[in-house]
Amino acid sequence: MNVFWKVFTSLIQREIRLAIRHGADSMMVVMFFVLVVVLFPLGVGPEPGILTRISAGVIWVAALLSAMLSMDRLFQTDFEDGSLDLLILTPQPLELLVLAKTIAHWLTTGLPLIIISPLLALLLNMETSGYGVLLAALALGTPTLSLIGTIGAALILGARRSGFLLSLLILPLFIPTLIFGVSAVDAALIDLPSKPQLLVLGGLLLASFALCPWASAAALRQAAE
Amino acid sequence: MAEFTGNNLTCIRGERVVFAKLTFAIGEGEVLYLRGPNGSGKSTLLRLMAGLLRPVGGQILWNGESTLENAKTYRDLLHYIGHQDAIKTVLTVEENLTFWAEMSGVDPAKRSVGEALENFSLSHLASLPARFLSAGQRKRLNLARICASPAPLWLLDEPANSLDKASVGVLRSAITAHQEKGGLVAVATHEELSPESNVLNISEFTNNMKAPKENVA
């Protein structure tokens, strides 16, 4: 158990170190997130009423797209430089290693999105009552996006036009998270309880936590053959 | 007494039979050389031995037990060097090596990262980001990986590529030291890395779809 934990943490450390030294990658995801959100007032007009109504949806859709944008490099570099073969050949279960990579991915891309989201909510004139629930919903939802994304990232290894294929594969799987994430915030904005939606988001997180590492590991083994 | 054997291995890649009915055996302290022209399946056989590929027929055994069925214990026993060097260019030489030593799950007391760097004359580069390494230095870093944490079975795919004479000498002595500790090595190479070796000529098992010539008078 101790060995598992040591390996788990050293993989997370390595991934975070890589993300920091490739700082631009994480920054680009955040910048993309901000840009997409900023485009909406330009597109639908700056009327505060409209922006308030669509704020939760816009932030969630932008978060979905940015999460996806960061996904395609998750295993691609390891696949190209041969690290993936060696990761498969380590004595530790590949599922555990996938989970470590997912956590590192969330820490370097999901977490910055959550941190910047209140600022974007402010830009979209969201009412203050929605902020707390928005943060809670993103905190439960973005790890789910990372977990589901690993399956897509593992399946596209070796494919042509992989980024495009990835979005076709995993965007549909993000829909439940999107629906409950947005509806949690909308409920809070009209003073209804948003606990049920948050519970569903928690359930989605647990289910993907239990299933996604296995599916991704299977896809990775297939890719190495 | 460790023994690594393969029985009647058949491998098919992309609807082409790479080799069929291939049998090999490596005993304790032995080196098996895989020989054959380019494309004859040396790398494929090594990936098969590592468990990255599954044979269509036949089985690979470690001490008489199937490596596929005991994959978890078996992976503890092997080091694999492939064509790609698995080096992250933004990490330093030492960070790269330490990472793989940690991933092996070997007790820190048994690891020898510093010694491995020393042996492959990489100590003075330890804190240099790996993107500044030359092809030969990258190869040496990759080879240092197998010395940094102990494992009885080494599977080496063209380990001497892009190495200079001195480094080939280091590789040779690393293999000899490994043999003396009772280690097993399977290596695909064009260099002679140790004396008194077993040679497996893969082309004997390949089916190149050519008509047999024995009847030509």
XYZ file of C-alpha atoms in Angstrom:
442
model
C 0.000 0.000 0.000
C 2.828 2.283 0.970
C 4.548 1.614 -2.354
C 1.324 2.399 -4.229
C 1.023 5.703 -2.454
C 4.657 6.613 -3.153
C 4.315 5.823 -6.848
C 0.977 7.633 -7.000
C 2.402 10.820 -5.515
C 5.588 10.770 -7.571
C 3.551 10.518 -10.773
C 1.355 13.437 -9.694
C 4.466 15.440 -8.794
C 6.054 14.728 -12.147
C 2.902 15.718 -14.040
C 2.588 18.963 -12.105
C 6.259 19.717 -12.621
C 5.809 19.135 -16.359
C 2.739 21.380 -16.410
C 4.597 24.154 -14.587
C 7.600 23.975 -16.918
C 5.250 23.912 -19.908
C 3.437 26.812 -18.208
C 1.913 28.045 -21.457
C -0.345 24.973 -21.761
C -2.281 25.628 -18.563
C -2.344 29.360 -19.232
C -3.803 28.770 -22.682
C -6.685 26.787 -21.230
C -7.513 29.595 -18.815
C -7.147 32.252 -21.519
C -9.437 30.257 -23.812
C -12.000 30.006 -21.022
C -11.909 33.764 -20.452
C -12.060 34.562 -24.168
C -15.060 32.351 -24.873
C -16.982 33.929 -22.004
C -16.001 37.439 -23.079
C -17.249 36.750 -26.625
C -20.836 36.291 -25.434
C -21.566 39.888 -24.414
C -20.162 40.912 -27.795
C -22.413 38.448 -29.578
C -25.728 38.769 -27.713
C -25.400 42.423 -26.804
C -24.493 43.988 -23.480
C -27.983 44.114 -22.010
C -27.525 43.121 -18.307
C -30.827 41.234 -18.061
C -29.931 38.818 -20.861
C -26.403 38.306 -19.594
C -27.644 37.547 -16.086
C -30.034 34.929 -17.448
C -27.444 33.140 -19.577
C -24.449 33.588 -17.240
C -24.481 30.096 -15.689
C -24.898 28.383 -19.039
C -22.155 30.396 -20.713
C -19.643 29.725 -17.958
C -20.407 26.007 -17.993
C -20.206 25.638 -21.758
C -16.931 27.576 -21.775
C -15.579 25.341 -18.983
C -16.566 22.252 -20.988
C -14.824 23.485 -24.115
C -11.665 24.492 -22.272
C -11.518 21.173 -20.416
C -11.753 19.441 -23.774
C -9.076 21.598 -25.307
C -6.610 20.505 -22.645
C -7.500 16.825 -22.955
C -5.809 15.738 -26.166
C -2.239 16.112 -24.871
C -2.940 14.089 -21.733
C -1.528 10.792 -23.018
C -0.313 11.921 -26.439
C 3.164 13.047 -25.330
C 3.696 9.894 -23.280
C 2.574 7.851 -26.254
C 4.971 9.623 -28.608
C 8.093 9.493 -26.451
C 7.683 5.889 -25.280
C 6.834 6.750 -21.663
C 3.473 5.057 -22.073
C 5.121 1.662 -22.714
C 7.137 2.051 -19.546
C 4.137 3.181 -17.510
C 2.279 0.068 -18.660
C 5.288 -2.044 -17.674
C 5.555 -0.684 -14.131
C 4.425 -3.186 -11.492
C 1.665 -0.837 -10.324
C -1.832 -1.158 -11.796
C -2.252 1.091 -14.821
C -5.658 2.199 -13.488
C -3.925 3.780 -10.509
C -1.473 5.602 -12.763
C -4.331 6.875 -14.941
C -6.029 8.181 -11.822
C -2.841 9.975 -10.763
C -2.541 11.588 -14.185
C -6.208 12.621 -14.045
C -5.776 14.257 -10.663
C -2.700 16.123 -11.887
C -4.610 17.178 -14.999
C -7.466 18.514 -12.905
C -5.099 20.379 -10.588
C -3.375 22.078 -13.507
C -6.394 22.827 -15.710
C -9.680 22.344 -13.800
C -8.674 24.161 -10.642
C -7.523 27.366 -12.422
C -10.917 27.466 -14.187
C -12.720 27.302 -10.855
C -10.519 30.029 -9.430
C -11.139 32.415 -12.324
C -14.884 31.684 -12.640
C -16.162 34.232 -10.041
C -14.497 36.978 -12.055
C -16.291 35.822 -15.182
C -19.566 35.563 -13.276
C -19.047 39.187 -12.337
C -18.422 40.124 -15.975
C -21.702 38.458 -16.910
C -23.569 40.276 -14.155
C -24.544 37.098 -12.317
C -26.395 37.765 -9.070
C -24.317 37.206 -5.963
C -26.612 34.460 -4.689
C -25.341 32.190 -7.487
C -21.596 32.470 -6.797
C -21.304 29.904 -4.031
C -23.313 27.292 -5.919
C -21.405 28.014 -9.139
C -18.132 27.304 -7.350
C -19.514 24.181 -5.685
C -20.982 22.897 -8.954
C -17.704 23.522 -10.823
C -15.728 21.878 -8.021
C -17.886 18.751 -8.391
C -18.238 18.942 -12.157
C -14.742 19.673 -13.489
C -13.145 16.535 -11.960
C -15.894 14.551 -13.721
C -14.936 16.256 -16.991
C -11.283 15.336 -16.451
C -12.178 11.722 -15.650
C -14.467 11.271 -18.656
C -11.935 13.060 -20.815
C -9.238 10.482 -20.037
C -11.254 7.831 -21.883
C -11.371 9.974 -24.987
C -7.709 10.959 -24.621
C -6.736 7.289 -24.416
C -8.928 6.232 -27.339
C -7.568 8.809 -29.775
C -3.916 7.742 -29.429
C -2.472 7.094 -32.836
C -5.474 8.526 -34.678
C -5.277 11.252 -37.312
C -7.055 14.564 -36.564
C -7.094 13.409 -32.977
C -8.225 16.695 -31.419
C -11.292 16.812 -33.595
C -12.104 13.166 -32.949
C -11.747 13.736 -29.227
C -14.442 16.399 -29.178
C -16.840 14.164 -31.096
C -16.189 11.327 -28.655
C -16.437 13.073 -25.336
C -18.575 16.201 -25.703
C -21.783 14.114 -25.708
C -20.623 12.454 -22.485
C -20.258 15.865 -20.854
C -23.960 16.653 -21.330
C -25.257 15.318 -17.965
C -22.651 17.345 -16.094
C -23.597 20.418 -18.101
C -27.335 20.034 -17.445
C -27.046 19.574 -13.692
C -24.252 22.125 -13.327
C -26.289 24.843 -15.001
C -29.530 23.922 -13.306
C -27.874 24.012 -9.860
C -26.812 27.614 -10.428
C -30.165 28.605 -11.975
C -31.998 27.164 -8.982
C -29.846 29.186 -6.597
C -30.508 32.352 -8.613
C -34.270 32.029 -8.106
C -33.902 31.053 -4.444
C -34.749 27.385 -4.870
C -32.654 24.710 -3.163
C -29.818 23.523 -5.401
C -28.858 20.596 -3.212
C -30.503 17.924 -5.429
C -28.515 19.042 -8.487
C -25.299 19.159 -6.478
C -25.999 15.658 -5.194
C -26.466 14.433 -8.754
C -23.176 16.089 -9.733
C -21.545 14.321 -6.792
C -23.045 11.054 -7.967
C -21.741 11.604 -11.500
C -18.306 12.297 -10.044
C -18.327 9.093 -7.998
C -19.556 7.008 -10.909
C -16.904 8.341 -13.282
C -14.282 7.978 -10.546
C -15.165 4.300 -10.329
C -15.438 3.579 -14.052
C -13.235 5.926 -16.081
C -9.753 4.826 -14.916
C -10.579 1.234 -15.918
C -11.886 2.199 -19.327
C -8.908 4.479 -20.001
C -6.391 1.888 -18.856
C -7.945 -0.669 -21.201
C -7.751 1.811 -24.080
C -4.118 2.617 -23.247
C -3.117 -1.058 -23.280
C -4.792 -1.339 -26.644
C -2.885 1.688 -27.931
C 0.461 0.208 -26.883
C -0.088 -2.987 -28.901
C 17.129 -20.636 -10.485
C 15.487 -18.193 -12.829
C 14.508 -19.284 -16.279
C 12.799 -17.354 -19.015
C 11.365 -19.325 -21.908
C 9.028 -18.988 -24.829
C 7.243 -21.918 -26.454
C 5.890 -22.062 -29.981
C 5.300 -18.323 -30.169
C 3.349 -17.053 -33.128
C 2.849 -13.393 -33.765
C 0.585 -11.783 -36.345
C 0.714 -8.051 -37.025
C -1.627 -6.464 -39.512
C -2.656 -9.811 -41.066
C 0.980 -10.718 -41.686
C 2.678 -13.555 -39.842
C 5.794 -12.001 -38.293
C 7.122 -15.283 -36.963
C 5.687 -18.678 -36.156
C 6.573 -21.534 -33.792
C 9.386 -19.532 -32.265
C 10.985 -21.032 -29.177
C 13.661 -19.544 -26.938
C 15.160 -20.133 -23.511
C 17.321 -17.898 -21.346
C 18.869 -19.245 -18.156
C 20.347 -17.443 -15.194
C 23.324 -15.265 -16.147
C 22.727 -15.743 -19.877
C 22.444 -13.298 -22.728
C 20.247 -14.105 -25.701
C 21.063 -12.269 -28.906
C 18.225 -11.691 -31.336
C 19.554 -11.527 -34.848
C 17.857 -11.014 -38.153
C 17.595 -8.492 -40.956
C 15.594 -5.266 -40.530
C 11.907 -5.931 -40.194
C 12.333 -9.560 -39.240
C 10.510 -9.082 -35.933
C 13.254 -8.517 -33.344
C 11.470 -5.542 -31.782
C 8.153 -7.339 -31.987
C 9.597 -10.319 -30.123
C 11.001 -8.042 -27.410
C 7.628 -6.296 -27.006
C 6.052 -9.736 -26.822
C 8.541 -10.755 -24.116
C 7.777 -7.559 -22.203
C 4.046 -8.267 -22.314
C 3.193 -5.180 -24.364
C 1.952 -7.484 -27.126
C 0.104 -10.749 -26.804
C 1.148 -13.753 -28.852
C -1.489 -15.313 -31.105
C -0.205 -18.728 -30.171
C 2.252 -20.172 -27.675
C 3.249 -18.834 -24.298
C 6.018 -17.051 -22.457
C 7.063 -18.481 -19.129
C 9.055 -17.177 -16.179
C 10.185 -20.094 -14.020
C 7.528 -22.209 -15.689
C 4.671 -19.812 -14.939
C 2.851 -17.883 -17.631
C 3.896 -14.235 -17.679
C 0.471 -13.132 -18.909
C -1.339 -14.762 -16.023
C 1.101 -13.379 -13.467
C 1.555 -10.065 -15.223
C 1.772 -8.025 -12.042
C 4.601 -10.015 -10.449
C 6.308 -10.426 -13.792
C 6.434 -6.680 -14.480
C 8.355 -6.321 -11.216
C 11.130 -8.405 -12.739
C 11.846 -6.676 -16.007
C 13.419 -3.601 -17.537
C 12.570 -2.758 -21.121
C 14.517 -0.429 -23.413
C 12.642 0.381 -26.594
C 13.381 2.519 -29.615
C 11.951 5.598 -27.958
C 13.837 6.915 -24.976
C 10.944 8.001 -22.715
C 12.716 11.221 -21.741
C 10.788 14.355 -20.819
C 12.768 17.221 -22.286
C 11.769 19.831 -19.706
C 12.839 17.703 -16.764
C 16.492 17.534 -15.795
C 18.582 14.421 -16.396
C 18.418 13.487 -12.740
C 14.669 14.128 -12.454
C 14.022 11.871 -15.433
C 16.070 9.066 -13.957
C 14.745 9.443 -10.422
C 11.172 9.408 -11.692
C 11.548 6.034 -13.388
C 13.395 4.623 -10.384
C 10.481 5.720 -8.188
C 7.946 4.245 -10.607
C 9.654 0.857 -10.383
C 8.388 0.733 -6.810
C 11.772 -0.534 -5.649
C 12.802 0.212 -2.084
C 14.735 3.548 -2.107
C 17.660 1.851 -0.331
C 18.142 -0.454 -3.327
C 18.087 2.283 -5.927
C 21.314 3.724 -7.239
C 20.466 6.791 -9.299
C 23.752 8.559 -8.561
C 25.803 5.499 -9.361
C 23.918 4.917 -12.631
C 24.566 8.512 -13.702
C 28.221 8.100 -12.764
C 28.595 4.866 -14.749
C 27.184 6.343 -17.918
C 29.198 9.565 -17.421
C 26.132 11.739 -16.989
C 26.907 13.092 -13.503
C 28.111 16.445 -14.779
C 24.841 16.813 -16.725
C 22.572 15.824 -13.818
C 20.918 19.218 -13.418
C 20.682 19.994 -17.128
C 17.229 19.914 -18.775
C 17.147 16.840 -21.008
C 16.294 18.838 -24.138
C 19.977 19.858 -24.365
C 21.166 16.239 -24.598
C 22.559 14.786 -27.804
C 21.159 11.567 -29.259
C 23.940 9.517 -27.678
C 23.492 11.162 -24.288
C 19.746 10.504 -24.420
C 20.464 6.860 -25.126
C 22.873 6.747 -22.201
C 20.266 8.307 -19.922
C 17.801 5.666 -21.060
C 20.337 2.922 -20.354
C 21.135 4.413 -16.946
C 17.462 3.788 -16.132
C 17.948 0.013 -16.109
C 20.904 0.322 -13.744
C 19.178 2.763 -11.388
C 16.784 0.139 -10.015
C 17.472 -3.595 -9.935
C 15.460 -6.124 -11.984
C 16.580 -9.601 -13.049
C 15.427 -9.503 -16.674
C 16.612 -6.909 -19.180
C 14.968 -6.609 -22.589
C 17.069 -4.334 -24.747
C 16.090 -3.186 -28.214
C 19.093 -1.830 -30.127
C 20.753 -0.485 -26.962
C 24.009 0.359 -28.742
C 22.442 2.631 -31.364
C 23.996 6.108 -31.467
C 26.466 5.225 -28.702
C 30.171 5.972 -29.099
C 32.833 3.296 -28.510
C 33.431 4.244 -24.888
C 29.708 4.076 -24.080
C 29.359 0.706 -25.793
C 32.138 -0.411 -23.439
C 30.133 0.863 -20.453
C 27.054 -0.955 -21.723
C 29.092 -4.121 -22.172
C 30.397 -3.988 -18.611
C 26.912 -3.213 -17.275
C 25.635 -6.344 -19.011
C 28.552 -8.402 -17.689
C 27.950 -7.147 -14.145
C 24.249 -7.972 -14.553
C 25.140 -11.501 -15.729
C 27.439 -12.022 -12.766
C 24.559 -11.189 -10.435
C 22.573 -13.912 -12.197
C 20.597 -11.549 -14.390
C 19.022 -12.476 -17.718
C 19.302 -10.386 -20.879
C 17.567 -10.523 -24.237
C 19.046 -8.068 -26.660
C 18.491 -7.150 -30.287
C 21.706 -5.596 -31.539
C 24.328 -5.659 -34.265
C 27.161 -5.237 -31.763
C 28.908 -8.061 -29.945
C 28.247 -7.180 -26.308
C 29.417 -10.257 -24.454
C 31.284 -13.451 -25.322
C 29.868 -17.020 -25.395
C 26.407 -15.937 -26.267
C 23.256 -17.670 -27.406
C 22.007 -16.430 -30.698
C 18.409 -16.642 -31.858
C 18.094 -16.042 -35.554
C 14.570 -14.823 -36.094
C 14.630 -15.257 -39.843
C 14.490 -19.030 -39.267
C 10.972 -18.584 -37.947
C 9.694 -15.952 -40.305
C 7.358 -16.826 -43.076
C 8.146 -14.500 -45.910
C 5.705 -16.090 -48.313
C 8.541 -17.043 -50.600
C 8.481 -20.380 -52.383
C 10.852 -22.876 -50.756
C 14.016 -23.334 -52.768
C 15.131 -26.752 -51.590
C 13.843 -28.538 -54.676
C 15.973 -26.558 -57.078
C 18.355 -28.997 -58.595
